[in-house]
N, CA, C and O of each residue as an XYZ file, in Angstrom:
860
protein
N      35.383     -9.620    -39.597
C      35.755     -8.735    -38.717
C      34.277     -7.464    -38.646
O      33.323     -7.637    -39.406
N      34.291     -6.644    -37.973
C      32.855     -5.727    -37.672
C      33.612     -4.903    -37.931
O      34.055     -4.492    -36.858
N      34.235     -4.173    -39.073
C      34.244     -3.502    -38.896
C      33.276     -2.089    -39.869
O      32.896     -2.273    -41.025
N      33.050     -0.864    -39.161
C      32.217     -0.162    -39.333
C      30.738     -0.010    -39.709
O      30.228      1.109    -39.771
N      30.461     -1.289    -37.460
C      29.102     -1.478    -37.999
C      28.963     -1.321    -36.144
O      28.883     -2.317    -35.425
N      28.957      0.085    -35.614
C      28.674      0.115    -34.677
C      27.574      0.271    -34.268
O      26.758      0.375    -35.183
N      26.918      0.375    -32.702
C      25.627     -0.025    -32.104
C      25.477     -0.952    -31.637
O      25.981     -2.043    -31.902
N      24.721     -0.654    -30.825
C      24.499     -2.589    -29.770
C      23.191     -3.046    -30.725
O      22.468     -2.375    -31.461
N      23.203     -4.473    -30.395
C      22.356     -5.212    -30.190
C      21.645     -5.208    -29.819
O      20.535     -4.934    -30.275
N      22.187     -5.749    -28.021
C      20.996     -6.079    -27.583
C      20.424     -6.837    -27.719
O      19.205     -6.792    -27.553
N      21.145     -7.981    -28.124
C      20.665    -10.076    -27.977
C      18.660     -9.705    -28.905
O      17.558    -10.150    -28.585
N      19.039     -8.830    -29.939
C      17.876     -8.872    -31.305
C      18.673     -8.615    -32.427
O      19.823     -8.181    -32.482
N      17.699     -9.031    -33.538
C      17.552     -8.853    -34.453
C      17.348     -7.768    -35.104
O      16.788     -6.813    -34.566
N      17.746     -7.744    -36.298
C      17.759     -5.898    -36.702
C      16.559     -5.720    -36.693
O      16.268     -5.200    -35.616
N      15.338     -5.928    -37.560
C      14.205     -5.583    -36.836
C      13.645     -5.386    -35.766
O      12.832     -4.500    -35.501
N      14.160     -6.417    -34.925
C      13.486     -6.624    -33.777
C      13.800     -5.886    -32.676
O      13.109     -5.796    -31.661
N      15.429     -5.067    -33.000
C      15.972     -4.081    -32.105
C      15.474     -2.883    -32.902
O      15.399     -2.046    -32.002
N      15.123     -2.327    -33.907
C      14.704     -0.828    -35.025
C      13.001     -0.737    -33.906
O      12.739      0.240    -33.204
N      12.206     -1.832    -34.008
C      11.235     -1.853    -32.896
C      11.577     -1.565    -31.989
O      11.625     -0.335    -31.981
N      12.066     -2.188    -30.589
C      12.255     -2.271    -29.456
C      12.779     -0.188    -29.631
O      12.026      0.629    -29.100
N      13.764      0.196    -30.220
C      14.243      1.273    -29.921
C      13.096      2.312    -30.179
O      13.058      3.328    -29.485
N      12.084      2.070    -31.235
C      10.982      2.739    -31.451
C      10.209      2.694    -30.395
O      10.308      3.410    -29.399
N       9.495      1.927    -30.577
C       9.379      1.708    -28.683
C       9.743      2.552    -28.009
O       8.941      3.476    -27.873
N      10.864      2.649    -27.391
C      11.529      3.147    -26.800
C      11.562      4.708    -26.489
O      11.348      5.315    -25.439
N      11.804      5.021    -27.396
C      12.042      6.629    -27.871
C      10.352      7.486    -27.682
O      10.233      8.620    -27.219
N       9.169      6.599    -28.172
C       8.296      7.318    -28.615
C       7.446      6.986    -26.745
O       6.382      7.447    -26.331
N       8.180      6.290    -26.203
C       7.729      6.801    -24.843
C       8.737      7.460    -23.828
O       8.301      7.824    -22.737
N      10.060      7.626    -24.139
C      10.567      8.911    -23.630
C       9.892      9.641    -23.991
O       9.178     10.166    -23.137
N       9.739     10.069    -25.377
C       9.357     11.600    -25.878
C       7.896     11.710    -25.156
O       7.616     12.882    -24.908
N       7.260     11.110    -24.904
C       5.927     11.199    -24.216
C       5.697     11.223    -22.839
O       4.805     11.811    -22.227
N       6.971     10.229    -22.250
C       6.436     10.666    -20.752
C       7.694     11.310    -20.229
O       7.713     11.498    -19.013
N       8.802     11.701    -20.958
C       9.781     12.263    -20.831
C      10.626     11.451    -19.464
O      11.738     11.955    -19.306
N      10.427     10.706    -18.810
C      11.740      9.928    -18.379
C      10.616      8.198    -18.407
O       9.419      8.041    -18.168
N      11.697      7.202    -18.804
C      11.317      5.736    -18.526
C      12.372      4.917    -17.626
O      13.359      5.499    -17.176
N      12.203      3.929    -17.444
C      12.682      3.134    -16.976
C      13.208      1.594    -17.493
O      12.567      0.846    -18.231
N      14.163      1.406    -17.074
C      14.781      0.029    -18.128
C      15.929     -0.420    -18.033
O      16.688      0.090    -17.209
N      16.400     -1.595    -18.930
C      17.948     -2.013    -18.284
C      18.967     -0.733    -19.109
O      18.627      0.077    -19.972
N      20.650     -1.004    -18.278
C      21.281     -0.099    -19.128
C      21.212     -0.257    -20.193
O      21.333      0.799    -20.814
N      21.053     -1.184    -20.848
C      22.039     -1.454    -21.666
C      21.281     -1.001    -22.772
O      21.752     -0.534    -23.809
N      19.626     -1.223    -22.399
C      18.926     -0.293    -23.549
C      18.815      1.013    -23.314
O      18.622      1.633    -24.359
N      18.853      1.573    -22.513
C      19.126      2.599    -22.166
C      20.047      3.452    -23.298
O      19.739      4.338    -24.095
N      21.467      2.692    -22.962
C      22.660      2.852    -24.091
C      22.718      2.556    -25.274
O      23.717      2.758    -25.964
N      21.602      2.008    -25.704
C      21.221      1.456    -27.019
C      20.282      2.877    -27.477
O      20.075      3.278    -28.622
N      19.958      3.278    -26.600
C      18.277      4.054    -26.735
C      18.717      5.749    -27.249
O      18.271      6.466    -28.145
N      19.661      5.930    -26.343
C      20.453      8.063    -26.068
C      20.902      8.005    -27.691
O      20.326      8.850    -28.376
N      21.936      7.048    -28.473
C      22.474      7.785    -29.876
C      21.298      7.622    -30.628
O      21.168      8.411    -31.564
N      20.227      6.624    -30.410
C      19.142      6.738    -30.991
C      18.287      7.976    -31.622
O      18.172      8.497    -32.731
N      17.784      8.151    -30.400
C      16.271      9.515    -30.256
C      17.238     10.404    -30.187
O      16.412     11.301    -30.354
N      18.476     11.126    -30.071
C      18.815     12.204    -29.746
C      19.388     12.700    -31.119
O      19.362     13.929    -31.054
N      19.885     12.316    -32.316
C      19.533     13.087    -33.454
C      18.427     13.050    -33.842
O      18.149     13.393    -34.991
N      17.676     12.696    -33.120
C      15.573     12.627    -33.546
C      15.146     13.952    -33.293
O      14.386     14.703    -33.904
N      16.109     14.120    -31.780
C      16.147     15.131    -31.375
C      16.330     16.508    -31.696
O      15.405     17.315    -31.797
N      17.338     16.720    -31.827
C      17.952     17.832    -33.023
C      17.602     18.014    -33.895
O      17.605     19.151    -34.366
N      17.083     16.861    -34.584
C      16.247     17.190    -36.368
C      14.791     18.170    -35.636
O      14.143     18.781    -36.487
N      14.500     18.257    -34.756
C      12.955     18.321    -34.272
C      13.208     19.967    -33.475
O      12.520     20.355    -32.531
N      14.075     20.580    -33.960
C      14.821     22.246    -33.682
C      14.053     22.635    -34.565
O      13.277     23.584    -34.451
N      14.238     21.734    -35.814
C      13.726     22.477    -37.121
C      12.420     22.931    -37.469
O      12.898     24.056    -37.323
N      11.021     23.188    -37.845
C      10.182     22.687    -37.788
C      10.159     22.469    -39.170
O       9.684     23.480    -39.688
N      10.437     21.654    -39.990
C      10.522     21.558    -41.414
C       9.346     20.255    -41.686
O       8.960     19.493    -40.799
N       8.887     20.222    -43.169
C       8.271     19.178    -43.407
C       9.376     18.204    -44.046
O       9.031     17.114    -44.500
N      10.216     18.469    -44.059
C      11.433     17.300    -44.284
C      11.434     17.137    -43.380
O      10.438     16.467    -43.110
N      12.294     17.443    -42.119
C      12.662     17.175    -40.975
C      11.131     15.987    -40.052
O      11.201     15.042    -39.266
N       9.887     16.756    -40.738
C       8.920     15.600    -39.950
C       8.918     14.060    -40.785
O       9.120     12.901    -40.423
N       8.770     14.347    -41.353
C       8.778     13.412    -42.270
C       9.999     12.374    -42.015
O       9.800     11.174    -41.823
N      11.248     12.955    -42.033
C      12.395     11.907    -41.305
C      12.228     11.467    -40.085
O      12.573     10.406    -39.565
N      11.704     12.318    -39.700
C      11.617     11.957    -37.793
C      10.656     10.871    -37.869
O      11.004      9.833    -37.305
N       9.123     10.885    -38.646
C       8.067     10.189    -38.553
C       9.054      8.436    -39.242
O       8.845      7.459    -38.523
N       9.699      8.264    -40.108
C      10.373      7.368    -40.669
C      11.080      6.467    -39.242
O      11.057      5.238    -39.302
N      11.598      7.050    -38.182
C      12.073      5.946    -37.298
C      10.619      6.010    -35.921
O      10.288      5.022    -35.265
N      10.172      6.983    -35.826
C       9.117      6.826    -35.214
C       7.985      6.244    -35.074
O       7.644      5.566    -34.104
N       7.298      6.507    -36.123
C       6.276      5.848    -36.496
C       5.053      6.374    -35.539
O       4.204      5.547    -35.204
N       4.958      7.554    -35.150
C       4.415      7.869    -33.937
C       3.594      9.071    -34.092
O       4.298      9.974    -33.638
N       2.249      9.674    -34.571
C       2.351     10.869    -34.959
C       1.851     12.050    -33.510
O       1.954     13.276    -33.547
N       1.216     11.058    -32.110
C       1.659     11.579    -31.070
C       3.153     12.511    -31.070
O       3.557     13.670    -31.162
N       3.771     10.690    -30.846
C       5.213     11.454    -30.426
C       5.785     12.613    -31.560
O       6.363     13.652    -31.244
N       5.565     12.298    -32.556
C       5.739     13.761    -33.555
C       5.122     14.888    -33.261
O       5.695     15.865    -33.743
N       3.896     15.195    -32.478
C       3.607     15.963    -32.444
C       4.053     17.124    -31.089
O       4.219     18.343    -31.034
N       4.133     15.924    -30.043
C       5.206     16.506    -28.805
C       6.387     16.773    -28.558
O       6.927     17.279    -27.574
N       7.049     16.122    -30.232
C       8.571     16.435    -30.194
C       8.859     18.121    -31.145
O       9.623     19.086    -31.115
N       8.003     17.754    -31.698
C       7.577     19.830    -32.537
C       7.390     20.484    -31.511
O       7.678     21.676    -31.401
N       7.013     19.960    -30.858
C       5.913     21.204    -30.186
C       6.718     22.086    -28.977
O       7.354     23.139    -28.986
N       6.313     20.991    -27.821
C       6.935     21.203    -26.473
C       8.155     21.038    -25.909
O       8.604     21.443    -24.837
N       8.671     20.331    -26.855
C       9.873     18.899    -26.741
C      11.458     19.390    -27.320
O      12.615     19.014    -27.129
N      10.713     20.550    -28.207
C      11.522     21.767    -29.351
C      11.911     22.632    -28.893
O      13.042     23.087    -29.063
N      11.083     23.050    -28.222
C      10.781     25.046    -26.825
C      11.771     24.462    -26.300
O      12.845     24.811    -26.789
N      11.833     23.643    -25.425
C      12.229     23.513    -24.343
C      14.164     22.617    -24.713
O      14.959     22.430    -23.792
N      14.330     22.409    -25.516
C      15.745     21.657    -26.078
C      16.230     23.211    -27.073
O      17.324     23.149    -27.634
N      15.604     24.192    -27.199
C      15.644     24.895    -28.185
C      17.521     25.677    -28.414
O      18.234     25.906    -29.391
N      17.695     25.894    -26.554
C      19.177     26.888    -26.888
C      19.967     25.331    -26.358
O      21.197     25.336    -26.370
N      19.337     24.201    -25.963
C      20.786     22.878    -26.118
C      21.476     23.100    -27.138
O      21.053     23.344    -28.268
N      22.889     23.004    -26.680
C      23.719     22.147    -27.960
C      23.786     20.606    -28.626
O      24.228     20.280    -29.728
N      23.220     19.809    -27.622
C      23.005     18.311    -27.403
C      22.773     17.655    -25.880
O      22.299     18.251    -24.913
N      23.202     16.365    -25.923
C      23.061     15.998    -24.641
C      21.895     16.369    -23.799
O      21.904     17.032    -22.762
N      20.431     15.584    -24.703
C      19.244     16.145    -23.885
C      18.836     14.977    -23.292
O      17.613     14.955    -23.161
N      19.437     13.924    -22.852
C      19.037     12.542    -22.066
C      20.078     12.871    -20.682
O      21.019     13.653    -20.552
N      19.604     12.148    -19.984
C      20.376     11.853    -18.695
C      19.453     10.165    -18.305
O      18.319      9.716    -18.145
N      21.712      9.518    -18.319
C      21.098      8.127    -17.085
C      20.891      7.780    -16.139
O      21.282      8.756    -15.499
N      20.556      7.112    -15.437
C      20.750      7.206    -14.102
C      20.824      6.151    -13.608
O      19.755      5.574    -13.809
N      21.686      5.373    -12.899
C      21.318      3.559    -12.500
C      20.799      3.459    -11.171
O      21.154      4.073    -10.165
N      19.821      2.511    -11.328
C      19.488      2.149    -10.053
C      19.499      0.733     -9.482
O      18.762      0.278     -8.608
N      20.384      0.187    -10.084
C      21.048     -1.090     -9.545
C      20.146     -2.498    -10.170
O      19.694     -2.609    -11.310
N      20.059     -3.430     -9.121
C      19.807     -4.722    -10.190
C      18.491     -5.029     -9.667
O      18.161     -4.793     -8.504
N      17.402     -5.804    -10.945
C      16.929     -5.862    -10.303
C      16.260     -7.648     -9.419
O      16.731     -8.722     -9.795
N      15.376     -7.586     -8.508
C      15.426     -8.636     -7.978
C      14.861     -9.769     -8.542
O      14.621    -10.748     -7.835
N      14.528     -9.753    -10.173
C      13.827    -11.159    -10.145
C      15.712    -11.772    -11.167
O      16.350    -12.715    -10.698
N      16.162    -11.097    -12.321
C      16.992    -11.431    -12.798
C      17.949    -11.005    -12.690
O      18.722    -11.379    -13.572
N      18.552    -10.018    -11.654
C      19.583     -9.707    -11.301
C      19.663     -8.794    -12.225
O      20.866     -8.589    -12.383
N      18.833     -7.882    -13.187
C      19.325     -7.278    -14.358
C      19.923     -5.436    -14.316
O      19.151     -4.716    -13.683
N      20.755     -4.952    -14.720
C      21.360     -3.578    -13.938
C      19.890     -2.809    -14.612
O      19.440     -3.074    -15.726
N      19.485     -2.132    -13.952
C      18.141     -1.091    -13.965
C      18.869     -0.304    -14.081
O      20.003     -0.377    -13.608
N      18.213      1.152    -15.064
C      18.944      2.024    -15.040
C      17.108      3.350    -15.315
O      15.931      2.992    -15.360
N      17.516      4.336    -15.392
C      16.274      5.254    -15.936
C      17.051      6.243    -16.321
O      18.105      6.576    -15.779
N      16.339      6.932    -17.652
C      16.466      7.875    -19.083
C      15.941      8.588    -19.091
O      14.901      7.943    -19.224
N      15.565      9.728    -19.060
C      15.437     11.409    -19.091
C      15.466     12.150    -19.738
O      16.564     12.307    -20.271
N      14.699     12.804    -20.021
C      15.287     14.427    -20.823
C      15.567     15.157    -19.525
O      14.911     15.155    -18.484
N      17.023     15.965    -19.917
C      17.394     16.892    -19.086
C      16.347     17.856    -19.083
O      15.645     17.835    -18.072
N      16.110     18.557    -19.812
C      15.237     19.717    -19.568
C      13.886     19.697    -18.529
O      13.510     20.490    -17.665
N      13.403     18.559    -18.971
C      12.372     18.256    -18.112
C      12.260     18.031    -16.324
O      11.503     18.419    -15.433
N      13.712     17.013    -16.444
C      13.387     15.922    -14.933
C      14.838     16.528    -14.459
O      15.786     15.747    -14.539
N      15.143     18.141    -13.868
C      15.919     18.611    -13.380
C      16.499     17.874    -11.653
O      17.630     17.633    -11.232
N      15.444     17.743    -11.173
C      15.441     17.120     -9.612
C      15.330     15.381     -9.783
O      14.604     14.558    -10.341
N      16.540     15.420     -8.925
C      17.129     13.637     -9.005
C      15.404     12.990     -8.556
O      14.403     13.590     -8.165
N      15.641     11.673     -8.805
C      14.957     11.005     -8.837
C      15.488     10.038     -7.193
O      16.627      9.629     -6.964
N      13.907      9.848     -6.009
C      13.849      9.455     -5.631
C      14.259      8.354     -4.768
O      13.119      8.004     -4.463
N      15.142      7.400     -4.031
C      15.582      6.371     -3.742
C      14.554      5.651     -3.917
O      13.588      6.003     -3.240
N      14.320      4.269     -4.954
C      13.724      3.224     -4.853
C      14.022      2.030     -3.975
O      13.279      1.048     -3.963
N      14.953      2.109     -3.352
C      15.351      0.820     -2.657
C      16.013     -0.724     -3.711
O      16.435     -1.795     -3.275
N      15.924     -0.433     -4.633
C      16.673     -1.670     -5.397
C      17.613     -2.265     -5.417
O      17.854     -3.468     -5.325
N      18.682     -0.676     -5.652
C      19.852     -0.895     -5.283
C      21.075     -1.298     -4.659
O      21.260     -0.477     -3.761
N      21.709     -1.865     -4.663
C      22.806     -2.000     -3.470
C      22.062     -3.386     -2.455
O      21.310     -4.289     -2.824
N      22.595     -3.106     -1.178
C      22.806     -4.362     -0.712
C      21.052     -4.512     -0.540
O      20.522     -5.563     -0.900
N      20.217     -3.380      0.034
C      18.462     -3.126      0.836
C      17.845     -4.166     -0.841
O      16.684     -4.576     -0.840
N      18.661     -4.420     -1.947
C      17.780     -5.098     -2.629
C      17.426     -6.158     -2.914
O      16.323     -6.370     -3.416
N      18.505     -7.289     -2.590
C      18.466     -8.496     -2.239
C      17.422     -9.321     -1.839
O      16.411     -8.902     -1.276
N      17.605    -10.290     -2.069
C      16.145    -11.261     -1.972
C      16.489    -11.629     -0.153
O      15.678    -11.765      0.763
N      17.634    -11.689     -0.138
C      18.133    -11.990      1.889
C      17.402    -10.685      2.768
O      16.833    -10.607      3.857
N      17.728     -9.760      1.722
C      17.038     -8.507      2.598
C      15.610     -8.242      2.903
O      15.125     -7.466      3.726
N      14.959     -9.167      1.942
C      13.632     -8.416      1.727
C      13.272     -9.808      2.402
O      12.060     -9.714      2.597
N      13.572    -10.702      2.732
C      13.402    -12.145      3.768
C      13.493    -11.757      4.907
O      12.827    -12.425      5.697
N      14.339    -10.520      5.544
C      14.618    -10.220      6.752
C      13.224     -9.426      7.090
O      12.515     -9.509      8.093
N      13.005     -8.263      5.372
C      12.217     -7.361      6.310
C      10.360     -8.384      6.381
O       9.686     -8.231      7.399
N       9.972     -9.036      5.563
C       8.726     -9.771      6.004
C       8.921    -10.706      6.613
O       8.056    -11.552      6.387
N      10.283    -11.283      7.916
C      10.152    -11.757      9.023
C      10.191    -10.482     10.426
O      10.000    -10.728     11.617
N      10.466     -9.273      9.867
C      10.139     -8.651     11.124
C       8.611     -7.818     10.874
O       7.882     -7.661     11.853
N       8.225     -7.354      9.651
C       6.847     -7.758      9.664
C       5.809     -8.722     10.041
O       4.672     -8.384     10.372
N       6.219     -9.908      9.982
C       5.261    -10.607     10.697
C       5.942    -10.952     12.214
O       5.652    -12.114     12.501
N       6.592    -10.439     13.060
C       6.925    -10.105     14.182
C       6.176     -9.562     14.740
O       5.633    -10.020     15.745
N       5.892     -8.225     14.156
C       5.372     -7.252     14.301
C       3.851     -7.147     14.356
O       3.269     -6.377     15.120
N       3.359     -7.810     13.665
C       2.077     -8.509     13.457
C       1.914     -9.561     14.415
O       0.726     -9.818     14.609
N       2.490    -10.056     14.889
C       1.633    -10.954     15.939
C       2.154    -10.467     17.265
O       1.912    -11.084     18.303
N       2.845     -9.401     17.236
C       3.535     -8.544     18.851
C       1.533     -7.368     18.986
O       0.834     -6.769     19.804
N       1.569     -7.632     17.989
C      -0.255     -6.349     17.164
C      -1.178     -7.739     18.076
O      -1.501     -7.674     19.262
N      -1.499     -9.123     16.985
C      -2.285     -9.614     18.049
C      -2.388     -9.484     19.519
O      -3.337     -9.264     20.272
N      -0.894     -9.723     19.732
C      -1.482    -10.047     21.315
C      -1.135     -8.756     21.974
O      -1.793     -9.083     22.962
N      -0.892     -8.120     22.152
C      -1.606     -6.175     22.436
C      -3.409     -6.586     22.254
O      -4.146     -6.360     23.214
N      -3.903     -7.102     21.145
C      -5.355     -6.462     21.217
C      -6.173     -7.258     21.994
O      -7.265     -7.014     22.508
N      -5.023     -8.900     22.008
C      -5.965     -9.843     22.675
C      -6.271     -9.689     24.024
O      -7.353     -9.935     24.558
N      -4.925     -9.132     24.710
C      -5.234     -8.312     26.310
C      -5.741     -7.522     26.316
O      -6.192     -7.103     27.381
N      -5.905     -7.028     25.421
C      -7.387     -5.101     24.871
C      -8.398     -6.021     25.695
O      -8.832     -5.890     26.839
N      -8.637     -7.052     24.667
C     -10.005     -8.129     24.736
C     -10.074     -8.557     26.024
O     -11.044     -8.325     26.745
N      -8.890     -9.307     26.442
C      -8.860     -9.518     27.870
C     -10.023     -8.874     29.389
O     -10.838     -9.234     30.238
N      -9.088     -7.421     28.692
C      -9.620     -6.342     30.120
C     -10.292     -6.256     30.421
O     -10.764     -6.258     31.558
N     -11.022     -6.003     28.352
C     -12.827     -5.021     28.569
C     -13.361     -6.557     29.192
O     -13.802     -6.504     30.340
N     -13.356     -7.347     28.803
C     -14.131     -8.524     29.464
C     -14.474     -8.657     31.163
O     -15.553     -8.693     31.753
N     -12.832     -8.720     31.742
C     -12.904     -8.565     33.026
C     -14.057     -7.840     33.698
O     -14.909     -8.482     34.313
N     -14.109     -6.325     33.581
C     -15.315     -5.154     34.175
C     -16.670     -6.006     34.172
O     -17.472     -6.134     35.097
N     -16.727     -6.761     32.402
C     -17.960     -6.947     32.556
C     -18.402     -8.000     32.945
O     -19.607     -8.093     33.177
N     -17.378     -9.284     33.155
C     -18.026    -10.234     34.415
C     -17.624     -9.999     36.052
O     -17.662    -10.918     36.869
N     -17.194     -8.468     36.415
C     -17.485     -8.428     37.228
C     -19.012     -7.808     37.414
O     -19.820     -8.302     38.200
N     -19.267     -6.767     36.660
C     -20.755     -5.963     36.419
C     -21.273     -7.070     36.589
O     -21.840     -7.097     37.681
N     -21.405     -8.567     35.706
C     -22.253     -9.483     35.898
C     -22.550    -10.306     37.094
O     -23.733    -10.639     37.154
N     -21.932    -10.651     37.890
C     -21.490    -11.431     39.161
C     -21.957    -10.003     40.154
O     -22.963    -10.232     40.826
N     -21.430     -8.737     40.311
C     -22.527     -8.424     41.111
C     -24.068     -8.092     40.614
O     -24.983     -8.099     41.437
N     -24.206     -7.921     39.789
C     -26.089     -7.819     39.418
C     -26.540     -9.500     39.761
O     -27.686     -9.856     40.037
N     -25.897     -9.981     39.710
C     -26.114    -11.744     40.365
C     -26.182    -11.694     41.634
O     -27.267    -12.033     42.106
N     -25.317    -11.358     42.400
C     -25.334    -11.150     43.759
C     -26.341    -10.108     44.604
O     -26.638    -10.077     45.798
N     -26.710     -9.328     43.550
C     -27.908     -7.818     44.223
C     -29.409     -8.938     43.701
O     -30.550     -8.996     44.158
N     -29.069     -9.319     43.136
C     -30.646    -10.293     43.135
C     -31.038    -11.296     43.605
O     -32.185    -11.733     43.503
N     -29.883    -11.920     44.338
C     -29.967    -13.545     45.089
C     -30.706    -12.336     46.505
O     -31.773    -12.351     47.118
N     -29.343    -11.301     46.546
C     -29.553    -10.646     48.284
C     -31.364     -9.535     48.128
O     -31.784     -8.528     48.696
N     -31.742    -10.176     47.391
C     -33.455     -9.216     46.848
C     -34.268    -10.109     47.289
O     -35.135    -10.017     48.159
N     -33.722    -11.597     46.197
C     -34.881    -13.050     46.520
C     -34.272    -13.120     48.297
O     -35.047    -13.566     49.143
N     -33.313    -12.798     48.582
C     -33.393    -13.752     50.131
C     -34.128    -12.641     51.383
O     -34.411    -12.905     52.551
N     -34.297    -11.294     50.594
C     -34.983     -9.904     51.393
C     -36.471    -10.696     51.226
O     -37.182    -10.807     52.225
N     -36.902    -11.229     49.952
C     -38.842    -11.337     50.393
C     -38.702    -12.421     50.551
O     -39.552    -12.415     51.441
N     -38.434    -13.323     50.523
C     -38.203    -14.609     51.643
C     -38.351    -14.397     53.336
O     -39.176    -14.919     54.086
N     -37.275    -13.463     53.656
C     -37.325    -13.137     54.987
C     -38.680    -12.350     55.176
O     -39.397    -12.789     56.075
N     -39.106    -11.352     54.535
C     -40.367    -10.345     54.392
C     -41.702    -11.915     54.586
O     -42.476    -12.169     55.509
N     -41.488    -12.518     53.497
C     -42.669    -13.751     53.786
C     -42.516    -14.575     55.211
O     -43.476    -15.053     55.815
N     -41.604    -14.629     55.495
C     -41.612    -15.568     56.521
C     -42.332    -14.610     57.802
O     -43.322    -14.904     58.471
N     -41.426    -13.300     57.894
C     -42.091    -12.313     59.029
C     -43.584    -12.622     59.103
O     -44.152    -13.105     60.082
N     -44.424    -12.113     57.374
C     -46.079    -12.486     57.417
C     -46.282    -13.524     58.025
O     -47.042    -13.405     58.986
N     -45.758    -14.831     57.764
C     -46.447    -15.836     58.267
C     -46.245    -16.124     59.844
O     -46.989    -16.539     60.733
N     -45.403    -15.867     59.805
C     -45.071    -15.595     61.471
C     -46.183    -14.392     62.403
O     -46.835    -14.848     63.341
N     -46.270    -13.315     62.145
C     -47.372    -12.813     62.303
C     -48.684    -13.081     62.134
O     -49.594    -12.685     62.863
N     -48.796    -13.875     60.998
C     -50.159    -14.166     61.092
C     -50.566    -15.351     62.181
O     -51.535    -15.250     62.934
N     -49.389    -16.845     62.132
C     -49.829    -17.699     63.361
C     -49.703    -17.006     65.251
O     -50.458    -17.184     66.207
N     -48.568    -16.310     65.138
C     -49.346    -15.735     66.063
C     -50.587    -15.036     66.647
O     -51.107    -15.152     67.757
N     -50.973    -14.143     65.394
C     -52.772    -13.481     65.925
C     -53.824    -14.746     65.532
O     -54.987    -14.465     65.822
N     -53.676    -15.853     65.034
C     -54.380    -17.309     65.334
C     -54.561    -17.618     66.979
O     -55.674    -17.396     67.457
N     -53.581    -18.083     67.784
C     -53.956    -18.155     69.060
C     -54.759    -17.346     69.667
O     -55.573    -17.673     70.530
N     -54.471    -15.735     69.043
C     -55.226    -15.350     70.061
C     -56.483    -15.505     69.672
O     -57.071    -15.526     70.753
N     -57.342    -15.638     68.786
C     -58.795    -15.433     68.204
C     -59.085    -17.332     68.885
O     -60.229    -17.775     68.778
N     -58.465    -17.841     69.240
C     -59.038    -19.000     69.452
C     -59.414    -19.180     71.380
O     -60.227    -19.835     72.032
N     -58.424    -18.299     71.676
C     -58.569    -17.765     73.316
C     -59.756    -17.477     73.022
O     -60.705    -18.193     73.343
N     -59.858    -16.445     72.404
C     -61.187    -15.421     72.497
C     -62.108    -16.097     72.504
O     -62.845    -16.211     73.483
N     -62.253    -16.648     71.495
C     -63.814    -17.559     71.213
C     -63.914    -18.915     72.414
O     -64.899    -19.637     72.567
N     -62.781    -18.989     73.074
C     -63.268    -19.944     74.082
C     -64.200    -19.784     75.503
O     -65.167    -20.477     75.817
N     -63.772    -18.972     76.043
C     -64.155    -18.114     76.766
C     -65.855    -18.451     76.515
O     -66.602    -19.342     76.916
N     -65.987    -17.536     75.848
C     -67.536    -17.371     75.133
C     -67.996    -18.595     74.943
O     -68.947    -18.462     75.714
N     -68.122    -19.787     74.516
C     -68.373    -21.072     74.304
C     -68.994    -21.470     75.814
O     -70.118    -21.884     76.098
N     -67.853    -21.190     76.662
C     -67.630    -21.734     78.350
C     -68.972    -21.050     78.796
O     -69.871    -21.852     79.050
N     -69.292    -19.647     78.948
C     -70.100    -19.070     79.020
C     -71.406    -18.967     78.218
O     -71.828    -17.814     78.130
N     -72.063    -19.815     77.677
C     -72.691    -20.319     77.110
C     -73.461    -21.659     77.698
O     -74.653    -21.930     77.839
N     -72.496    -22.222     77.918
C     -72.348    -23.336     78.442
C     -73.195    -23.183     79.767
O     -73.277    -24.121     80.559
């Protein structure tokens, strides 16, 4: 029979459970908010709240009793300093547990435990709870993102083609202009050669009468 044995085992031996709750308590006191499983959060609450109650009265005996559970000087200084000043007027209920839904890896129920006096604003939606946190939903999101990437690549390719078309037109125009210049130069040379050929017969005609006169 399990009489007078309250407390959650959380799947650990006595020594392992003690060290786990000790580490979670130190993290909660120093960071004021941690994310863990629902089972660990429910086991942590009755472990850490009596220590916070002891910290309201800063005596050497209370410090030693709390240090026996936490084994951390930094956590002791934080607990008996800033935390005790914040919770001095609160009779109890120093922590709050907020469920966050299932973890995508193993489906474990997650929860966030925080100190009430430090975190009055509710946390933002993490998107892991409910139907949005399932693997099927994440696969749809990946599929949509891949489709968006493909559409973006198609638009970039189309813009690149439109950019290349004016360049091709300008290149064709420059080639046509160069050809026209070459043809114009050839016409000029042909005209010059024609003028020279027309002048040569006149010279020969002028030279022949001179020869006849000499004869």
